[in-house]
Coordinates of C-alpha atoms in Angstrom, one line a residue:
K240 CA 0.0 0.0 0.0
N241 CA 2.9 2.4 0.7
L242 CA 4.0 2.0 -2.9
N243 CA 0.6 3.1 -4.2
L244 CA 0.5 0.2 -6.6
P245 CA -2.7 -0.3 -8.6
E246 CA -5.1 -2.7 -6.9
N247 CA -4.7 -5.5 -9.5
L248 CA -1.0 -5.4 -9.1
Q249 CA -1.3 -5.5 -5.3
T250 CA -3.5 -8.6 -5.7
K251 CA -0.8 -10.2 -7.8
V252 CA 1.9 -9.4 -5.3
T253 CA -0.2 -10.6 -2.4
G254 CA -0.9 -13.9 -4.3
F255 CA 2.8 -14.4 -5.0
L256 CA 3.8 -13.8 -1.4
T257 CA 1.1 -16.1 -0.1
Y258 CA 2.1 -18.9 -2.5
T259 CA 5.8 -18.4 -1.7
E260 CA 5.2 -18.4 2.1
S261 CA 3.0 -21.5 1.9
F262 CA 5.4 -23.4 -0.3
L263 CA 8.5 -22.5 1.7
E264 CA 6.8 -23.5 4.9
S265 CA 5.9 -27.0 3.6
Q266 CA 9.4 -27.5 2.2
T267 CA 11.0 -26.3 5.5
E268 CA 8.8 -28.8 7.4
L269 CA 10.0 -31.6 5.2
K270 CA 13.6 -30.6 5.5
S271 CA 13.3 -30.3 9.3
F272 CA 11.8 -33.8 9.4
L273 CA 14.5 -35.3 7.2
D274 CA 17.2 -33.6 9.3
I275 CA 16.1 -35.3 12.5
I276 CA 15.8 -38.9 11.2
S277 CA 18.7 -41.3 10.7
P278 CA 20.5 -41.1 7.3
S279 CA 19.3 -44.6 6.3
L280 CA 15.7 -43.8 7.2
R281 CA 16.0 -40.4 5.4
Q282 CA 17.2 -42.2 2.2
E283 CA 14.3 -44.6 2.5
V284 CA 11.7 -41.8 2.9
V285 CA 13.2 -39.6 0.1
Q286 CA 13.4 -42.6 -2.2
Y287 CA 9.7 -43.4 -1.5
I288 CA 8.6 -39.8 -2.2
F289 CA 10.6 -39.5 -5.4
S290 CA 9.7 -43.0 -6.7
E291 CA 6.0 -42.3 -6.2
T292 CA 6.4 -39.2 -8.4
L293 CA 8.6 -40.8 -11.1
K294 CA 6.5 -44.0 -11.5
F295 CA 3.6 -41.9 -12.9
N296 CA 5.8 -40.4 -15.7
P297 CA 5.4 -42.3 -18.9
I298 CA 9.1 -42.3 -19.6
F299 CA 9.7 -44.4 -16.5
K300 CA 6.8 -46.8 -16.9
D301 CA 7.8 -50.3 -16.2
Q302 CA 11.4 -49.2 -15.3
P303 CA 11.7 -50.0 -11.5
L304 CA 15.5 -50.3 -11.7
L305 CA 15.9 -47.0 -13.4
I306 CA 13.5 -45.3 -10.9
D307 CA 15.5 -46.9 -8.0
Y308 CA 18.8 -45.6 -9.4
L309 CA 17.5 -42.1 -10.0
T310 CA 15.8 -41.7 -6.6
K311 CA 19.2 -42.4 -5.0
K312 CA 20.7 -39.6 -7.0
L313 CA 18.0 -36.9 -7.0
V314 CA 18.5 -33.7 -5.1
T315 CA 15.6 -31.3 -4.2
E316 CA 15.9 -27.7 -5.4
I317 CA 13.3 -25.1 -4.5
H318 CA 12.7 -22.3 -7.0
M319 CA 10.2 -19.5 -6.7
P320 CA 7.7 -18.5 -9.5
E321 CA 9.5 -16.7 -12.3
D322 CA 12.9 -18.2 -11.4
Q323 CA 14.7 -19.3 -14.5
V324 CA 15.9 -22.9 -13.9
I325 CA 17.0 -23.8 -17.4
T326 CA 17.2 -22.1 -20.8
Q327 CA 15.8 -23.6 -23.9
G328 CA 18.6 -24.4 -26.4
E329 CA 21.4 -24.6 -23.9
T330 CA 23.3 -27.8 -23.4
G331 CA 22.0 -29.5 -20.4
T332 CA 24.0 -31.4 -17.7
N333 CA 21.0 -32.1 -15.4
I334 CA 17.5 -33.5 -15.5
Y335 CA 14.8 -31.5 -13.8
F336 CA 11.5 -32.8 -12.6
I337 CA 9.0 -30.1 -11.8
A338 CA 6.8 -31.1 -8.9
K339 CA 4.7 -27.9 -9.0
G340 CA 4.7 -25.2 -11.6
E341 CA 5.5 -25.1 -15.3

């Protein structure tokens, strides 16, 4: 309100901040949980979460060994809306799976 932004822009900013706060809160909860459990249990939980996501991707259909391998290698990254993660046309060195967004 101090910036005297138009109401529609204020609504967009508020929506962005609400989304960001909610998303970060859930990710922080997961990270805190994973930090307090043993490394072997953490690996098991993370592997389950990732494998449940990957098995619904047509590329990995009927590929349990590949899914198992990938889930042991995956690293979670958190990006905010409008963050540029990759650029079309650039040579890639990583595979990205988008859990939420586009």
